[in-house]
mmCIF file of C-alpha atoms in Angstrom:
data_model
loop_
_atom_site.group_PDB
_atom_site.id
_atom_site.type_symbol
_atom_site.label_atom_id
_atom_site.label_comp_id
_atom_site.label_asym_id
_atom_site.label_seq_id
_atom_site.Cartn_x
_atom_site.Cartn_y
_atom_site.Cartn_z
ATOM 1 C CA UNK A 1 18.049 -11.002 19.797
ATOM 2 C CA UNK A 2 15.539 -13.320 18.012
ATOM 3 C CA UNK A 3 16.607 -14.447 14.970
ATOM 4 C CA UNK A 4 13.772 -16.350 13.761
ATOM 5 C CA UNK A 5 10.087 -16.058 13.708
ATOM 6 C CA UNK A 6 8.072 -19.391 15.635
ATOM 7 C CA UNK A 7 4.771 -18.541 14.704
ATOM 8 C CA UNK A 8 2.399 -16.091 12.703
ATOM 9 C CA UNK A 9 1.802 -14.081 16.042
ATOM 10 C CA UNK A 10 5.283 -13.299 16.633
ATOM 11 C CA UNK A 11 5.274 -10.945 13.474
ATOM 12 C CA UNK A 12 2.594 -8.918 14.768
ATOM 13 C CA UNK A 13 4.300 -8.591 18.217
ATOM 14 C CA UNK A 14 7.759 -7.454 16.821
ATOM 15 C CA UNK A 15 6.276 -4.696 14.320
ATOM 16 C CA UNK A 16 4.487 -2.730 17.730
ATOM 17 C CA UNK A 17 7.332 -3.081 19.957
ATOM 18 C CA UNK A 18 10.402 -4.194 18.361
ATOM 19 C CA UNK A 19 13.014 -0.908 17.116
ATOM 20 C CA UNK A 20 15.348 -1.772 14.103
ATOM 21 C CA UNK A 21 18.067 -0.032 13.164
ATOM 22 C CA UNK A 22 17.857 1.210 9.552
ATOM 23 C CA UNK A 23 19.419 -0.657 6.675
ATOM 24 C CA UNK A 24 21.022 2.279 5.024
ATOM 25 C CA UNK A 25 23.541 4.658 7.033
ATOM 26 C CA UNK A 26 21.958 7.814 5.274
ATOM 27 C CA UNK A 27 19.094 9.210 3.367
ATOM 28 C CA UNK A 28 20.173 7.427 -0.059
ATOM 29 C CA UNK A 29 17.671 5.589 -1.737
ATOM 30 C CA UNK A 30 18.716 1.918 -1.993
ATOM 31 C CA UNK A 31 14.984 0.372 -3.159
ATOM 32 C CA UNK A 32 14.046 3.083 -5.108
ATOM 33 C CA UNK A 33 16.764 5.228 -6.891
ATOM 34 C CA UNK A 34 15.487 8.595 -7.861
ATOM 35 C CA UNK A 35 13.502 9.035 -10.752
ATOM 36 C CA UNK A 36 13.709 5.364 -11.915
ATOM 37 C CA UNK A 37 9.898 5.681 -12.474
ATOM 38 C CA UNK A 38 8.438 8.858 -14.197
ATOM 39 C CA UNK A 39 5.466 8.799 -12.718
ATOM 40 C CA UNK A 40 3.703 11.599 -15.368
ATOM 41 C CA UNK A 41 4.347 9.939 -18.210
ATOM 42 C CA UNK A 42 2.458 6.514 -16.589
ATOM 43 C CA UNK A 43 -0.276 7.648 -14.961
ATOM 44 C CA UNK A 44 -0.790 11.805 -16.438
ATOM 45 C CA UNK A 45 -3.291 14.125 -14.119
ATOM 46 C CA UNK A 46 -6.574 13.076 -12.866
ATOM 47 C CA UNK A 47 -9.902 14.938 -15.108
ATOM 48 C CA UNK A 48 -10.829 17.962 -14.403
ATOM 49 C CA UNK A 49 -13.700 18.451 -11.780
ATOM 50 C CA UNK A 50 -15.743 20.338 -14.141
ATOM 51 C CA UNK A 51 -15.553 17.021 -16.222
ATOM 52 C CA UNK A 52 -17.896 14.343 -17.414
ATOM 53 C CA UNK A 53 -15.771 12.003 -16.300
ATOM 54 C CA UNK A 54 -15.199 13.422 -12.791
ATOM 55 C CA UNK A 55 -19.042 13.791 -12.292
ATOM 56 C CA UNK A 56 -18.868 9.603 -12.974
ATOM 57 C CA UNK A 57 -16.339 9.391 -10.597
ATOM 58 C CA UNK A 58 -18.017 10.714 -8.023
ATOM 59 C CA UNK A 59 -21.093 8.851 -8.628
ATOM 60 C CA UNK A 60 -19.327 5.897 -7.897
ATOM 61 C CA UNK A 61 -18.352 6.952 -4.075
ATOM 62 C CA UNK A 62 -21.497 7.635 -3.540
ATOM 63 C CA UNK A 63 -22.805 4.894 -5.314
ATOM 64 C CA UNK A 64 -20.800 2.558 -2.997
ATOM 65 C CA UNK A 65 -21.310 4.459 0.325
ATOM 66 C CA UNK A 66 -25.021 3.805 -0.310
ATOM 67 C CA UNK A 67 -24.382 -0.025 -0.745
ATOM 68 C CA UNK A 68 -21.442 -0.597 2.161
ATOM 69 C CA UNK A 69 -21.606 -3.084 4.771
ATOM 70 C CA UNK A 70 -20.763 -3.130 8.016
ATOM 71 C CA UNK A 71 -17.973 -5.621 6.849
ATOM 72 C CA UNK A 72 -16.806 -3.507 4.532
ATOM 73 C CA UNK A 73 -16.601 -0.947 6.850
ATOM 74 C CA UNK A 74 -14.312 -3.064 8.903
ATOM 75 C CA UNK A 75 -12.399 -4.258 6.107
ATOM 76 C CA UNK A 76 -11.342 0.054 5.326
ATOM 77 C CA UNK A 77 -10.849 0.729 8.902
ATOM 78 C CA UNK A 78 -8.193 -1.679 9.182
ATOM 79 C CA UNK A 79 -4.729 -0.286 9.517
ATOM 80 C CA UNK A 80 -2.524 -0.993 6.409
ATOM 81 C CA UNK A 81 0.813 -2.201 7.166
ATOM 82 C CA UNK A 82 3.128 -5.604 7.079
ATOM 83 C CA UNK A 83 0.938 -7.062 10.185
ATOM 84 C CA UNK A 84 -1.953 -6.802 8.191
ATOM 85 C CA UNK A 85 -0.575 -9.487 5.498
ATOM 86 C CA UNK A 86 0.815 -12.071 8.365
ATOM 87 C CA UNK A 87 -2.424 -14.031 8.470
ATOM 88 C CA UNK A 88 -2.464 -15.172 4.854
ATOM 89 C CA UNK A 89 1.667 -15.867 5.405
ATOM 90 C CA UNK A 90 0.741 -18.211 8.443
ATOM 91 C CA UNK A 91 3.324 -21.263 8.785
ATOM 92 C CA UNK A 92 6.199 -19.564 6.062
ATOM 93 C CA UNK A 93 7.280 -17.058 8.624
ATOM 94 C CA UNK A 94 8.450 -19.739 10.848
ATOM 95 C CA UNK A 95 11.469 -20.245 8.919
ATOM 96 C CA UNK A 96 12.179 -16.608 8.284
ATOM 97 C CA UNK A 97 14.316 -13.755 9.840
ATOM 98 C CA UNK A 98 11.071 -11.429 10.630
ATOM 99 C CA UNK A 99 13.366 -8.729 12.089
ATOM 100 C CA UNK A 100 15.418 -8.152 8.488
ATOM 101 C CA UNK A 101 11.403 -8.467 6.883
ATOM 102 C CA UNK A 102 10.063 -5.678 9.019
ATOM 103 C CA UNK A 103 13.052 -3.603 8.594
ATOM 104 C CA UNK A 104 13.579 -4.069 4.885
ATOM 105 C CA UNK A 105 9.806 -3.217 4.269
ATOM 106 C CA UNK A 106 10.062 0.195 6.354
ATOM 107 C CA UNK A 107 13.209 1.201 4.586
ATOM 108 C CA UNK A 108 11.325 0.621 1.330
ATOM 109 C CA UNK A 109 7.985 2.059 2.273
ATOM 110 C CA UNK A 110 9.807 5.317 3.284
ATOM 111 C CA UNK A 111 11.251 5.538 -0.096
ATOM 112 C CA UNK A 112 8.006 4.678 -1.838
ATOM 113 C CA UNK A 113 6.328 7.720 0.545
ATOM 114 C CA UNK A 114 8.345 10.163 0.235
ATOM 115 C CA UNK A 115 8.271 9.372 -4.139
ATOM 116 C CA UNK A 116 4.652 9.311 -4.530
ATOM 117 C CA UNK A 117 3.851 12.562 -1.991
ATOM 118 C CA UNK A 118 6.048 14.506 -4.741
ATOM 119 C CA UNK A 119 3.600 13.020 -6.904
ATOM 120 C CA UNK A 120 0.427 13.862 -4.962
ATOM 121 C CA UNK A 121 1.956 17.466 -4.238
ATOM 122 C CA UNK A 122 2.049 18.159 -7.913
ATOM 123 C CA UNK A 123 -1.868 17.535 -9.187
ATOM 124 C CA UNK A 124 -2.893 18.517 -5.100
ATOM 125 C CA UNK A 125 -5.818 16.940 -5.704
ATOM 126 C CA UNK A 126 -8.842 17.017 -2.957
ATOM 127 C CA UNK A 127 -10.467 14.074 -1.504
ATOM 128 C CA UNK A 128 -14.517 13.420 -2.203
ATOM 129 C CA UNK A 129 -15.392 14.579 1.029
ATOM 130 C CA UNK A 130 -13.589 17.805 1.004
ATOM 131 C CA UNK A 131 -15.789 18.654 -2.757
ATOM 132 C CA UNK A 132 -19.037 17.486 -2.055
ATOM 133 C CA UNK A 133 -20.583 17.105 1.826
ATOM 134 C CA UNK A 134 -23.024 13.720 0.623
ATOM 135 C CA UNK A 135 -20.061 11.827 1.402
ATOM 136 C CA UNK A 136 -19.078 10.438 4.531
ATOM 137 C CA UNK A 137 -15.898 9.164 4.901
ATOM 138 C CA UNK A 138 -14.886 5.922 7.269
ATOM 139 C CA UNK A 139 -11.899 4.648 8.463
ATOM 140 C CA UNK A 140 -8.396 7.039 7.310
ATOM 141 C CA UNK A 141 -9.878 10.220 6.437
ATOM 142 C CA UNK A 142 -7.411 12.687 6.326
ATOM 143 C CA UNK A 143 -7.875 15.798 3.854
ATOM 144 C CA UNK A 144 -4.912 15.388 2.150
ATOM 145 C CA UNK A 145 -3.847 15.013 -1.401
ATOM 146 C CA UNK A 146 -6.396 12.173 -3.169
ATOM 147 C CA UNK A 147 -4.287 11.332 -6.539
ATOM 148 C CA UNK A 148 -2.968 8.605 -6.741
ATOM 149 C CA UNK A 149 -3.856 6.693 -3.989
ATOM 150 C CA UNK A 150 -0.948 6.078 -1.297
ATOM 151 C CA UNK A 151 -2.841 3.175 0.241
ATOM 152 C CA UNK A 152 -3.273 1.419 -3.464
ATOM 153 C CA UNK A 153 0.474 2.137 -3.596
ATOM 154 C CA UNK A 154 1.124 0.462 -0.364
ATOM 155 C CA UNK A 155 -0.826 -2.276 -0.596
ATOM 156 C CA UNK A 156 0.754 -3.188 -4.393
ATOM 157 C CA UNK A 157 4.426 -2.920 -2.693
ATOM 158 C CA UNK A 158 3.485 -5.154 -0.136
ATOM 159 C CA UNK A 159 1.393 -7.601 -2.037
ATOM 160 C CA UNK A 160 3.923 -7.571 -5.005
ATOM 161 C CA UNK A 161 7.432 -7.900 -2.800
ATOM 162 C CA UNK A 162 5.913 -10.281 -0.326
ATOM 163 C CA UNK A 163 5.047 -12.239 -3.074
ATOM 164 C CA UNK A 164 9.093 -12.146 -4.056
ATOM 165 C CA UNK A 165 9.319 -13.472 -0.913
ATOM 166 C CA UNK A 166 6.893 -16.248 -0.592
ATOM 167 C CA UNK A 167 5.400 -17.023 -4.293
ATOM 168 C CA UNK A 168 3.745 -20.096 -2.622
ATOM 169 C CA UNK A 169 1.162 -16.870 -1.328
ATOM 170 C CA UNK A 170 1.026 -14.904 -4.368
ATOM 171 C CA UNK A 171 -2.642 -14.977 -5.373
ATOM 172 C CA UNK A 172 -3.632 -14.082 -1.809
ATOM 173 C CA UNK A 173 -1.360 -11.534 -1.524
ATOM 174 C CA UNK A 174 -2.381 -10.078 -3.861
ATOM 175 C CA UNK A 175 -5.612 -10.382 -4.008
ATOM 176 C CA UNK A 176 -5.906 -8.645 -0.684
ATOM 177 C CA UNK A 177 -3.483 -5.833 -2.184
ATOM 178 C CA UNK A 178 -5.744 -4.654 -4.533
ATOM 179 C CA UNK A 179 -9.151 -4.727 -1.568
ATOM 180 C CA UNK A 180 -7.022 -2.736 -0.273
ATOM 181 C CA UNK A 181 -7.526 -0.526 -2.976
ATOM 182 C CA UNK A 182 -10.894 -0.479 -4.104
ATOM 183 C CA UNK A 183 -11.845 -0.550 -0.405
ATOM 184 C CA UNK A 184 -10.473 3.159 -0.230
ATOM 185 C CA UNK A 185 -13.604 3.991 -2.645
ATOM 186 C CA UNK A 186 -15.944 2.312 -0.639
ATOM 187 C CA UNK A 187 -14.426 4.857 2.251
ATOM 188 C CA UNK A 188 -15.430 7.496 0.531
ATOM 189 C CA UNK A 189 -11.982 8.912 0.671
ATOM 190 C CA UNK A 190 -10.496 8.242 -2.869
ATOM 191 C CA UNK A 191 -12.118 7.831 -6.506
ATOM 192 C CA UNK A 192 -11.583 4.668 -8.440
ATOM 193 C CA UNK A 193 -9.235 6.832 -10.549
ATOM 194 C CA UNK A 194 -7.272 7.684 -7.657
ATOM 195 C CA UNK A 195 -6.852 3.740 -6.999
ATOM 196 C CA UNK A 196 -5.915 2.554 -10.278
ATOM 197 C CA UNK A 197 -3.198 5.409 -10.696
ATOM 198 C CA UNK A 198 -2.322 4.520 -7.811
ATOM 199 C CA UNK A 199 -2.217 0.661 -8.108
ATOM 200 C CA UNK A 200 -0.184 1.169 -11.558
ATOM 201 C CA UNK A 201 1.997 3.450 -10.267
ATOM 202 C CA UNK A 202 2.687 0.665 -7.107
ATOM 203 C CA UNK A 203 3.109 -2.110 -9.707
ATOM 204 C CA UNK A 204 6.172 0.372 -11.319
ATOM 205 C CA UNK A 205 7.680 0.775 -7.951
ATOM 206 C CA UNK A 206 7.755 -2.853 -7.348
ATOM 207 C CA UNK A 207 9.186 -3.836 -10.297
ATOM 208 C CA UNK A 208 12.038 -1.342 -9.725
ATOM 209 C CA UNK A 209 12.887 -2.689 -6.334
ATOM 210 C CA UNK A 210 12.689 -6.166 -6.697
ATOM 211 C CA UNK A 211 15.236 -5.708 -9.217
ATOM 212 C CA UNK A 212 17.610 -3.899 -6.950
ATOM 213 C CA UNK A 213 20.507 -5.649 -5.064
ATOM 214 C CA UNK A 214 19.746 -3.972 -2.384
ATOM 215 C CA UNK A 215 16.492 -5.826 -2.066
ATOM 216 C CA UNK A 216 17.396 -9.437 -3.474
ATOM 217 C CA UNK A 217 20.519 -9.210 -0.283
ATOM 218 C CA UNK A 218 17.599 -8.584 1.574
ATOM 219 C CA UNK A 219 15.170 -11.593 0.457
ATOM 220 C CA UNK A 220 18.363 -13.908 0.652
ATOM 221 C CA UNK A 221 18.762 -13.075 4.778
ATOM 222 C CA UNK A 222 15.171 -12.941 5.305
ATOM 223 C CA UNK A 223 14.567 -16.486 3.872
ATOM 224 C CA UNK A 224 17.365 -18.591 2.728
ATOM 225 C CA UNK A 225 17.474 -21.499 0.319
#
């Protein structure tokens, strides 16, 4: 079994084909312990859609859809996942162990998930598209729960714990974390308020788990001093 990573390409080749065995023997959260981030208290419920300030946030999607570019349009419809950060990585993963990377960031974005759809189940609520027909979505449009954004959440835990990683990439790491984000508005498939809750509630998550043993055993295997 490969051990070692010898170039940038290699990354994206083991996420489609390569299957990992799990870090954790059963469905105990090792990243993200249960309720070590109240997610209420930090972000609270979206306006109401009756509201001034929903009517604002609306104008904004559309505001954007008007302006996209095709570019930007490619930028949304890319898939979100660890492959999607390799590029900016480049030369560091040649002296990591990508197979404990790509398994210790799907152990922890399983645990983020399943945290923040509790969160989107309780304020339920609907994307642009579903509320008003002048917008039309691109890229991941699925009419599910809009708030907070689980792509801004994503995109923080990657950008954030990659960054643990390799802080030689931080400002590009994160910097493409949060286009991530405010690309989703440009979709037409979250409101900026659905982003920011989102990104806040991604920087919380990734401040619990970088402090967890769990993950600093993990960052000591997958690059060694």
């Amino acid at each position: 079994m490969w051990k070692r990573f010898c170039h940038p390409a290699m990354l994206a080749a083991l996420i489609i084909v390569v299957s990992v065995a799990p870090l954790r023997a059963d469905n105990a959260a090792i990243y993200l312990p249960n309720g070590a981030v109240d997610a209420d208290a930090l972000i609270g419920p979206p306006p109401a859609r009756d509201s001034a300030e929903h009517t604002t946030q609306m104008d904004i999607v559309l505001w954007l859809q008007k302006t996209r570019t095709p570019e930007q349009v490619a930028f949304v419809e890319t898939r979100l996942d660890l492959e999607r950060f390799a590029p900016i990585l480049n030369d560091s993963l040649i002296a990591v162990d990508g197979i404990t990377l790509k398994a210790t960031f799907e152990a922890i974005i399983d645990e983020v998930r399943a945290d923040y759809d509790a969160v989107k189940a309780v304020y339920d609520e609907p994307r642009p598209f579903q509320i008003d027909d002048r917008v039309k979505p691109v890229g991941d449009a699925r009419p599910v729960a809009a708030y907070p954004s689980g792509h801004s959440i994503r995109a923080m835990i990657y950008g954030r714990l990659l960054s643990e990683i390799f802080p030689e990439h931080e400002q590009a790491l994160m910097d493409l974390a949060y286009q991530v984000g405010y690309g989703r508005v440009i979709a037409g498939v979250h409101y900026p308020m659905d982003v920011t809750s989102g990104q806040k509630l991604g920087n919380a998550y990734a401040d619990v788990i970088a402090a967890q043993p769990a993950f600093k055993d993990a960052v000591a295997k997958i690059r060694p001093q």
